[in-house]
Amino acid sequence: MKLKCPKCSNELNHIDSTYKCNNNHCYDLGKSKYLNLYLSNTKDHGDNKEMVKARANFLNQTYYLNLANKINEIIKSKEITNLVDFACGTGYYTNIFKNTNNFEVYGLDISKEAIIYASKSNKLVNYIVASTFDSCFYDNSVDCITNIFAPIKLDEVNRILKKDKYFIFVSPNPNHLLQLKQAVYDNVYLNEVTTLVHDNLELVESHDLNYQISIDNNQGIKDLFLMTPYYYKTSISDMAKLGKLENLTTTIDFHIQVFKKK
Ligand SMILES: [Zn+2]
């Protein structure tokens, strides 16, 4: 796919280890061949190194492999020539999509640390540090967008997606990670189901996927907690409750929605 320059929107051309537009805006490839198109003055954005490590450790234990397989099954049922994984993190799902299908795959995340990790893990995926709210793709150019547990800007999905093509959105159901939350909080709130509404995106499929996972070591439990959004909102005293927990069986409950662009 063609990529657009984040400064002037002209096409970027890949020349050796650089991407360059005809206004001479230049973006060098990182050591592990990832591209950084995120324009920001702040140095750190998205997951930091510790969070990336926790995410990678947890996902590499295959607790979420069922989810990856389910999404992949949906993808395989569609006609797709390219796929963009929004907020791809460490590339766990992205790599599975690339390794088991025959189309171009891009992974976007604003966390440079996550993209460095992802780009080292798979050279066949185009990993890019970029915002999914203002992405580097042209209008009507993408066949499939996946977004797993991340905030989403539907106008951007609608802009880059081709007509009659697909947006796959995964969010937690109310009981997702219930027992993990019960281990930490005195008052547990159930997750609210995310409702997406956009005039140009039609819901064509939805699936629920639930099962139990058992984690038998403290580090694994902490890794899981670190990759949840609860991590940001939890007091030190509540966090301390995880300190000695060695075993946890918890409910995994995903909601998968497939939208088609009108
Ligand atoms: Zn430019």
mmCIF file of C-alpha atoms and ligand atoms in Angstrom:
data_model
loop_
_atom_site.group_PDB
_atom_site.id
_atom_site.type_symbol
_atom_site.label_atom_id
_atom_site.label_comp_id
_atom_site.label_asym_id
_atom_site.label_seq_id
_atom_site.Cartn_x
_atom_site.Cartn_y
_atom_site.Cartn_z
ATOM 1 C CA MET A 1 0.000 0.000 0.000
ATOM 2 C CA LYS A 2 1.044 3.578 -0.529
ATOM 3 C CA LEU A 3 1.777 5.550 2.616
ATOM 4 C CA LYS A 4 1.283 9.275 2.986
ATOM 5 C CA CYS A 5 3.672 11.740 4.528
ATOM 6 C CA PRO A 6 2.320 12.852 7.931
ATOM 7 C CA LYS A 7 3.573 16.401 7.251
ATOM 8 C CA CYS A 8 2.246 17.078 3.742
ATOM 9 C CA SER A 9 0.195 14.003 2.729
ATOM 10 C CA ASN A 10 2.299 13.416 -0.389
ATOM 11 C CA GLU A 11 3.222 9.859 -1.179
ATOM 12 C CA LEU A 12 6.191 8.344 0.635
ATOM 13 C CA ASN A 13 8.755 6.501 -1.450
ATOM 14 C CA HIS A 14 10.870 3.759 0.022
ATOM 15 C CA ILE A 15 14.524 4.414 -0.856
ATOM 16 C CA ASP A 16 17.089 2.188 0.875
ATOM 17 C CA SER A 17 16.637 2.684 4.617
ATOM 18 C CA THR A 18 14.489 5.803 4.256
ATOM 19 C CA TYR A 19 10.961 6.826 3.378
ATOM 20 C CA LYS A 20 10.826 10.162 1.628
ATOM 21 C CA CYS A 21 8.147 12.367 0.032
ATOM 22 C CA ASN A 22 8.809 14.748 -2.851
ATOM 23 C CA ASN A 23 8.935 17.661 -0.392
ATOM 24 C CA ASN A 24 11.980 15.972 1.104
ATOM 25 C CA HIS A 25 10.334 15.022 4.383
ATOM 26 C CA CYS A 26 12.360 12.056 5.433
ATOM 27 C CA TYR A 27 11.658 9.140 7.808
ATOM 28 C CA ASP A 28 14.430 6.686 8.551
ATOM 29 C CA LEU A 29 13.762 3.043 9.227
ATOM 30 C CA GLY A 30 14.705 1.832 12.699
ATOM 31 C CA LYS A 31 17.302 -0.875 13.200
ATOM 32 C CA SER A 32 14.661 -3.592 13.110
ATOM 33 C CA LYS A 33 13.071 -2.027 9.971
ATOM 34 C CA TYR A 34 10.118 -0.273 11.549
ATOM 35 C CA LEU A 35 8.969 3.126 10.352
ATOM 36 C CA ASN A 36 8.310 6.038 12.699
ATOM 37 C CA LEU A 37 5.650 8.393 11.342
ATOM 38 C CA TYR A 38 4.441 9.725 14.672
ATOM 39 C CA LEU A 39 4.897 13.476 14.911
ATOM 40 C CA SER A 40 5.055 14.442 18.519
ATOM 41 C CA ASN A 41 7.234 16.515 20.771
ATOM 42 C CA THR A 42 6.683 14.264 23.730
ATOM 43 C CA LYS A 43 9.240 11.508 23.946
ATOM 44 C CA ASP A 44 7.136 8.774 25.484
ATOM 45 C CA HIS A 45 3.703 7.826 24.310
ATOM 46 C CA GLY A 46 1.770 4.591 24.562
ATOM 47 C CA ASP A 47 3.009 1.589 26.501
ATOM 48 C CA ASN A 48 6.442 1.897 28.100
ATOM 49 C CA LYS A 49 9.107 -0.793 28.090
ATOM 50 C CA GLU A 50 7.841 -2.469 31.287
ATOM 51 C CA MET A 51 4.277 -2.661 29.959
ATOM 52 C CA VAL A 52 5.458 -3.975 26.603
ATOM 53 C CA LYS A 53 7.409 -6.704 28.376
ATOM 54 C CA ALA A 54 4.410 -7.670 30.515
ATOM 55 C CA ARG A 55 2.140 -7.782 27.464
ATOM 56 C CA ALA A 56 4.593 -9.889 25.487
ATOM 57 C CA ASN A 57 5.153 -12.285 28.410
ATOM 58 C CA PHE A 58 1.450 -12.763 28.957
ATOM 59 C CA LEU A 59 0.455 -13.167 25.315
ATOM 60 C CA ASN A 60 3.331 -15.552 24.604
ATOM 61 C CA GLN A 61 1.690 -17.965 27.095
ATOM 62 C CA THR A 62 -1.100 -18.419 24.497
ATOM 63 C CA TYR A 63 -3.928 -17.502 26.900
ATOM 64 C CA TYR A 64 -5.435 -15.396 24.101
ATOM 65 C CA LEU A 65 -4.667 -17.762 21.223
ATOM 66 C CA ASN A 66 -8.365 -18.710 21.019
ATOM 67 C CA LEU A 67 -9.164 -15.069 20.335
ATOM 68 C CA ALA A 68 -6.458 -14.756 17.670
ATOM 69 C CA ASN A 69 -7.765 -17.908 15.974
ATOM 70 C CA LYS A 70 -11.372 -16.714 16.091
ATOM 71 C CA ILE A 71 -10.504 -13.344 14.498
ATOM 72 C CA ASN A 72 -8.365 -15.126 11.918
ATOM 73 C CA GLU A 73 -11.265 -17.416 11.051
ATOM 74 C CA ILE A 74 -13.419 -14.332 10.379
ATOM 75 C CA ILE A 75 -10.644 -12.752 8.281
ATOM 76 C CA LYS A 76 -10.243 -15.918 6.213
ATOM 77 C CA SER A 77 -13.946 -15.871 5.368
ATOM 78 C CA LYS A 78 -13.552 -12.466 3.618
ATOM 79 C CA GLU A 79 -11.866 -11.371 0.421
ATOM 80 C CA ILE A 80 -8.937 -9.330 1.651
ATOM 81 C CA THR A 81 -5.751 -8.100 -0.052
ATOM 82 C CA ASN A 82 -4.403 -6.042 2.846
ATOM 83 C CA LEU A 83 -4.956 -5.699 6.557
ATOM 84 C CA VAL A 84 -4.112 -2.990 9.067
ATOM 85 C CA ASP A 85 -3.957 -3.927 12.744
ATOM 86 C CA PHE A 86 -4.718 -0.769 14.728
ATOM 87 C CA ALA A 87 -3.009 -0.453 18.126
ATOM 88 C CA CYS A 88 -1.117 -3.653 17.381
ATOM 89 C CA GLY A 89 1.058 -3.499 20.512
ATOM 90 C CA THR A 90 3.695 -6.219 20.495
ATOM 91 C CA GLY A 91 2.306 -7.684 17.270
ATOM 92 C CA TYR A 92 0.899 -10.862 18.830
ATOM 93 C CA TYR A 93 -2.275 -10.923 16.719
ATOM 94 C CA THR A 94 -0.670 -9.120 13.753
ATOM 95 C CA ASN A 95 1.998 -11.795 13.320
ATOM 96 C CA ILE A 96 -0.580 -14.581 13.407
ATOM 97 C CA PHE A 97 -2.633 -12.801 10.715
ATOM 98 C CA LYS A 98 0.490 -12.394 8.542
ATOM 99 C CA ASN A 99 1.857 -15.900 9.053
ATOM 100 C CA THR A 100 -1.365 -17.654 8.132
ATOM 101 C CA ASN A 101 -2.619 -15.505 5.246
ATOM 102 C CA ASN A 102 -1.342 -14.319 1.917
ATOM 103 C CA PHE A 103 -1.868 -10.561 2.037
ATOM 104 C CA GLU A 104 -0.026 -7.401 2.994
ATOM 105 C CA VAL A 105 -0.149 -6.681 6.728
ATOM 106 C CA TYR A 106 0.522 -3.440 8.597
ATOM 107 C CA GLY A 107 0.712 -2.944 12.355
ATOM 108 C CA LEU A 108 0.289 0.535 13.858
ATOM 109 C CA ASP A 109 0.891 1.659 17.412
ATOM 110 C CA ILE A 110 1.884 4.938 19.062
ATOM 111 C CA SER A 111 4.198 3.077 21.433
ATOM 112 C CA LYS A 112 7.688 3.036 19.960
ATOM 113 C CA GLU A 113 8.737 0.370 22.463
ATOM 114 C CA ALA A 114 5.887 -1.882 21.341
ATOM 115 C CA ILE A 115 6.732 -1.384 17.656
ATOM 116 C CA ILE A 116 10.419 -2.116 18.270
ATOM 117 C CA TYR A 117 9.419 -5.386 19.954
ATOM 118 C CA ALA A 118 6.947 -6.243 17.179
ATOM 119 C CA SER A 119 9.323 -5.445 14.320
ATOM 120 C CA LYS A 120 11.992 -7.711 15.785
ATOM 121 C CA SER A 121 9.490 -10.554 15.997
ATOM 122 C CA ASN A 122 8.369 -10.548 12.345
ATOM 123 C CA LYS A 123 10.079 -8.988 9.333
ATOM 124 C CA LEU A 124 7.161 -9.666 6.980
ATOM 125 C CA VAL A 125 4.807 -7.249 8.724
ATOM 126 C CA ASN A 126 5.124 -3.507 8.065
ATOM 127 C CA TYR A 127 5.336 -2.086 11.582
ATOM 128 C CA ILE A 128 4.806 1.646 11.942
ATOM 129 C CA VAL A 129 4.824 4.013 14.930
ATOM 130 C CA ALA A 130 1.739 6.067 14.128
ATOM 131 C CA SER A 131 -1.554 7.244 15.542
ATOM 132 C CA THR A 132 -4.634 5.277 14.578
ATOM 133 C CA PHE A 133 -6.660 8.498 14.894
ATOM 134 C CA ASP A 134 -4.763 10.092 12.006
ATOM 135 C CA SER A 135 -3.155 7.215 10.150
ATOM 136 C CA CYS A 136 -0.710 7.130 7.241
ATOM 137 C CA PHE A 137 -3.055 5.492 4.728
ATOM 138 C CA TYR A 138 -4.923 7.081 1.836
ATOM 139 C CA ASP A 139 -8.709 7.268 1.577
ATOM 140 C CA ASN A 140 -10.464 4.069 0.441
ATOM 141 C CA SER A 141 -7.301 1.963 0.405
ATOM 142 C CA VAL A 142 -7.695 -0.680 3.136
ATOM 143 C CA ASP A 143 -9.566 -4.010 2.955
ATOM 144 C CA CYS A 144 -9.606 -4.916 6.635
ATOM 145 C CA ILE A 145 -8.910 -3.078 9.876
ATOM 146 C CA THR A 146 -8.646 -4.912 13.181
ATOM 147 C CA ASN A 147 -8.819 -3.159 16.534
ATOM 148 C CA ILE A 148 -8.452 -5.246 19.664
ATOM 149 C CA PHE A 149 -9.149 -3.558 23.018
ATOM 150 C CA ALA A 150 -8.134 -0.084 21.949
ATOM 151 C CA PRO A 151 -9.826 3.284 21.621
ATOM 152 C CA ILE A 152 -11.036 3.911 18.091
ATOM 153 C CA LYS A 153 -11.926 6.870 15.887
ATOM 154 C CA LEU A 154 -14.625 5.605 13.541
ATOM 155 C CA ASP A 155 -14.273 8.519 11.104
ATOM 156 C CA GLU A 156 -10.692 7.421 10.472
ATOM 157 C CA VAL A 157 -11.792 3.791 9.965
ATOM 158 C CA ASN A 158 -14.414 5.003 7.495
ATOM 159 C CA ARG A 159 -11.927 7.233 5.691
ATOM 160 C CA ILE A 160 -9.291 4.592 4.919
ATOM 161 C CA LEU A 161 -11.547 1.576 4.415
ATOM 162 C CA LYS A 162 -12.651 0.606 0.903
ATOM 163 C CA LYS A 163 -16.356 0.358 0.191
ATOM 164 C CA ASP A 164 -17.829 -3.071 1.149
ATOM 165 C CA LYS A 165 -14.749 -3.897 3.240
ATOM 166 C CA TYR A 166 -14.376 -4.770 6.891
ATOM 167 C CA PHE A 167 -13.647 -3.396 10.321
ATOM 168 C CA ILE A 168 -13.255 -5.959 13.098
ATOM 169 C CA PHE A 169 -13.614 -4.560 16.601
ATOM 170 C CA VAL A 170 -12.931 -6.584 19.741
ATOM 171 C CA SER A 171 -14.010 -5.346 23.161
ATOM 172 C CA PRO A 172 -14.505 -6.940 26.592
ATOM 173 C CA ASN A 173 -17.875 -8.336 27.658
ATOM 174 C CA PRO A 174 -19.149 -7.470 31.180
ATOM 175 C CA ASN A 175 -17.550 -10.496 32.882
ATOM 176 C CA HIS A 176 -14.150 -10.298 31.184
ATOM 177 C CA LEU A 177 -11.412 -10.753 33.836
ATOM 178 C CA LEU A 178 -14.023 -10.668 36.621
ATOM 179 C CA GLN A 179 -12.010 -12.836 39.036
ATOM 180 C CA LEU A 180 -8.871 -10.771 38.464
ATOM 181 C CA LYS A 181 -10.793 -7.642 39.431
ATOM 182 C CA GLN A 182 -12.320 -9.424 42.443
ATOM 183 C CA ALA A 183 -8.802 -10.215 43.634
ATOM 184 C CA VAL A 184 -7.873 -6.530 43.574
ATOM 185 C CA TYR A 185 -10.968 -4.446 44.312
ATOM 186 C CA ASP A 186 -13.466 -4.409 47.181
ATOM 187 C CA ASN A 187 -16.167 -3.144 44.836
ATOM 188 C CA VAL A 188 -16.052 -4.691 41.400
ATOM 189 C CA TYR A 189 -17.704 -3.019 38.466
ATOM 190 C CA LEU A 190 -18.592 -5.036 35.392
ATOM 191 C CA ASN A 191 -17.229 -3.807 32.062
ATOM 192 C CA GLU A 192 -19.576 -1.702 30.035
ATOM 193 C CA VAL A 193 -20.196 -3.004 26.555
ATOM 194 C CA THR A 194 -18.816 -0.656 23.918
ATOM 195 C CA THR A 195 -21.426 0.426 21.395
ATOM 196 C CA LEU A 196 -20.138 1.749 18.093
ATOM 197 C CA VAL A 197 -22.357 3.816 15.860
ATOM 198 C CA HIS A 198 -21.369 5.297 12.517
ATOM 199 C CA ASP A 199 -23.665 6.159 9.598
ATOM 200 C CA ASN A 200 -21.359 4.552 7.068
ATOM 201 C CA LEU A 201 -20.428 1.381 8.957
ATOM 202 C CA GLU A 202 -22.955 -1.410 9.145
ATOM 203 C CA LEU A 203 -22.742 -4.149 11.767
ATOM 204 C CA VAL A 204 -22.829 -7.429 9.818
ATOM 205 C CA GLU A 205 -21.631 -10.032 12.348
ATOM 206 C CA SER A 206 -21.086 -10.346 16.051
ATOM 207 C CA HIS A 207 -19.576 -13.166 18.060
ATOM 208 C CA ASP A 208 -18.964 -13.825 21.739
ATOM 209 C CA LEU A 209 -16.037 -15.887 22.872
ATOM 210 C CA ASN A 210 -15.727 -16.934 26.503
ATOM 211 C CA TYR A 211 -13.596 -19.395 28.402
ATOM 212 C CA GLN A 212 -11.585 -19.710 31.610
ATOM 213 C CA ILE A 213 -7.855 -19.345 31.961
ATOM 214 C CA SER A 214 -5.742 -20.488 34.898
ATOM 215 C CA ILE A 215 -2.495 -18.746 35.725
ATOM 216 C CA ASP A 216 -0.270 -20.574 38.207
ATOM 217 C CA ASN A 217 2.405 -18.013 38.966
ATOM 218 C CA ASN A 218 2.519 -14.541 40.470
ATOM 219 C CA GLN A 219 4.460 -12.974 37.606
ATOM 220 C CA GLY A 220 1.849 -14.150 35.088
ATOM 221 C CA ILE A 221 -0.953 -12.587 37.144
ATOM 222 C CA LYS A 222 0.939 -9.304 37.416
ATOM 223 C CA ASP A 223 1.692 -9.340 33.671
ATOM 224 C CA LEU A 224 -2.007 -9.712 32.923
ATOM 225 C CA PHE A 225 -2.934 -6.880 35.273
ATOM 226 C CA LEU A 226 -0.274 -4.606 33.792
ATOM 227 C CA MET A 227 -1.758 -4.909 30.314
ATOM 228 C CA THR A 228 -5.298 -4.000 31.399
ATOM 229 C CA PRO A 229 -6.626 -0.439 31.540
ATOM 230 C CA TYR A 230 -7.288 -0.988 35.284
ATOM 231 C CA TYR A 231 -3.578 -0.688 35.903
ATOM 232 C CA TYR A 232 -3.754 3.095 35.484
ATOM 233 C CA LYS A 233 -6.628 3.481 37.939
ATOM 234 C CA THR A 234 -5.547 1.238 40.784
ATOM 235 C CA SER A 235 -4.264 2.436 44.154
ATOM 236 C CA ILE A 236 -0.993 1.125 45.561
ATOM 237 C CA SER A 237 -2.840 -0.655 48.381
ATOM 238 C CA ASP A 238 -5.132 -2.438 45.936
ATOM 239 C CA MET A 239 -2.179 -3.337 43.714
ATOM 240 C CA ALA A 240 -0.451 -4.840 46.745
ATOM 241 C CA LYS A 241 -3.186 -7.492 46.934
ATOM 242 C CA LEU A 242 -1.687 -9.041 43.811
ATOM 243 C CA GLY A 243 1.669 -9.294 45.561
ATOM 244 C CA LYS A 244 1.263 -12.808 46.928
ATOM 245 C CA LEU A 245 -1.337 -14.246 44.599
ATOM 246 C CA GLU A 246 0.089 -17.412 43.031
ATOM 247 C CA ASN A 247 -3.007 -18.892 41.395
ATOM 248 C CA LEU A 248 -5.831 -17.295 39.501
ATOM 249 C CA THR A 249 -8.598 -18.751 37.391
ATOM 250 C CA THR A 250 -10.469 -16.048 35.583
ATOM 251 C CA THR A 251 -13.151 -15.606 32.962
ATOM 252 C CA ILE A 252 -12.144 -14.423 29.523
ATOM 253 C CA ASP A 253 -15.085 -12.930 27.657
ATOM 254 C CA PHE A 254 -14.657 -11.166 24.340
ATOM 255 C CA HIS A 255 -17.171 -9.471 22.062
ATOM 256 C CA ILE A 256 -16.217 -9.415 18.393
ATOM 257 C CA GLN A 257 -18.085 -7.160 16.003
ATOM 258 C CA VAL A 258 -17.627 -7.041 12.234
ATOM 259 C CA PHE A 259 -18.639 -3.861 10.413
ATOM 260 C CA LYS A 260 -18.849 -3.381 6.664
ATOM 261 C CA LYS A 261 -18.366 -0.013 5.033
ATOM 262 C CA LYS A 262 -21.414 1.050 3.014
HETATM 263 ZN ZN ZN B 1 6.006 15.371 3.064
#
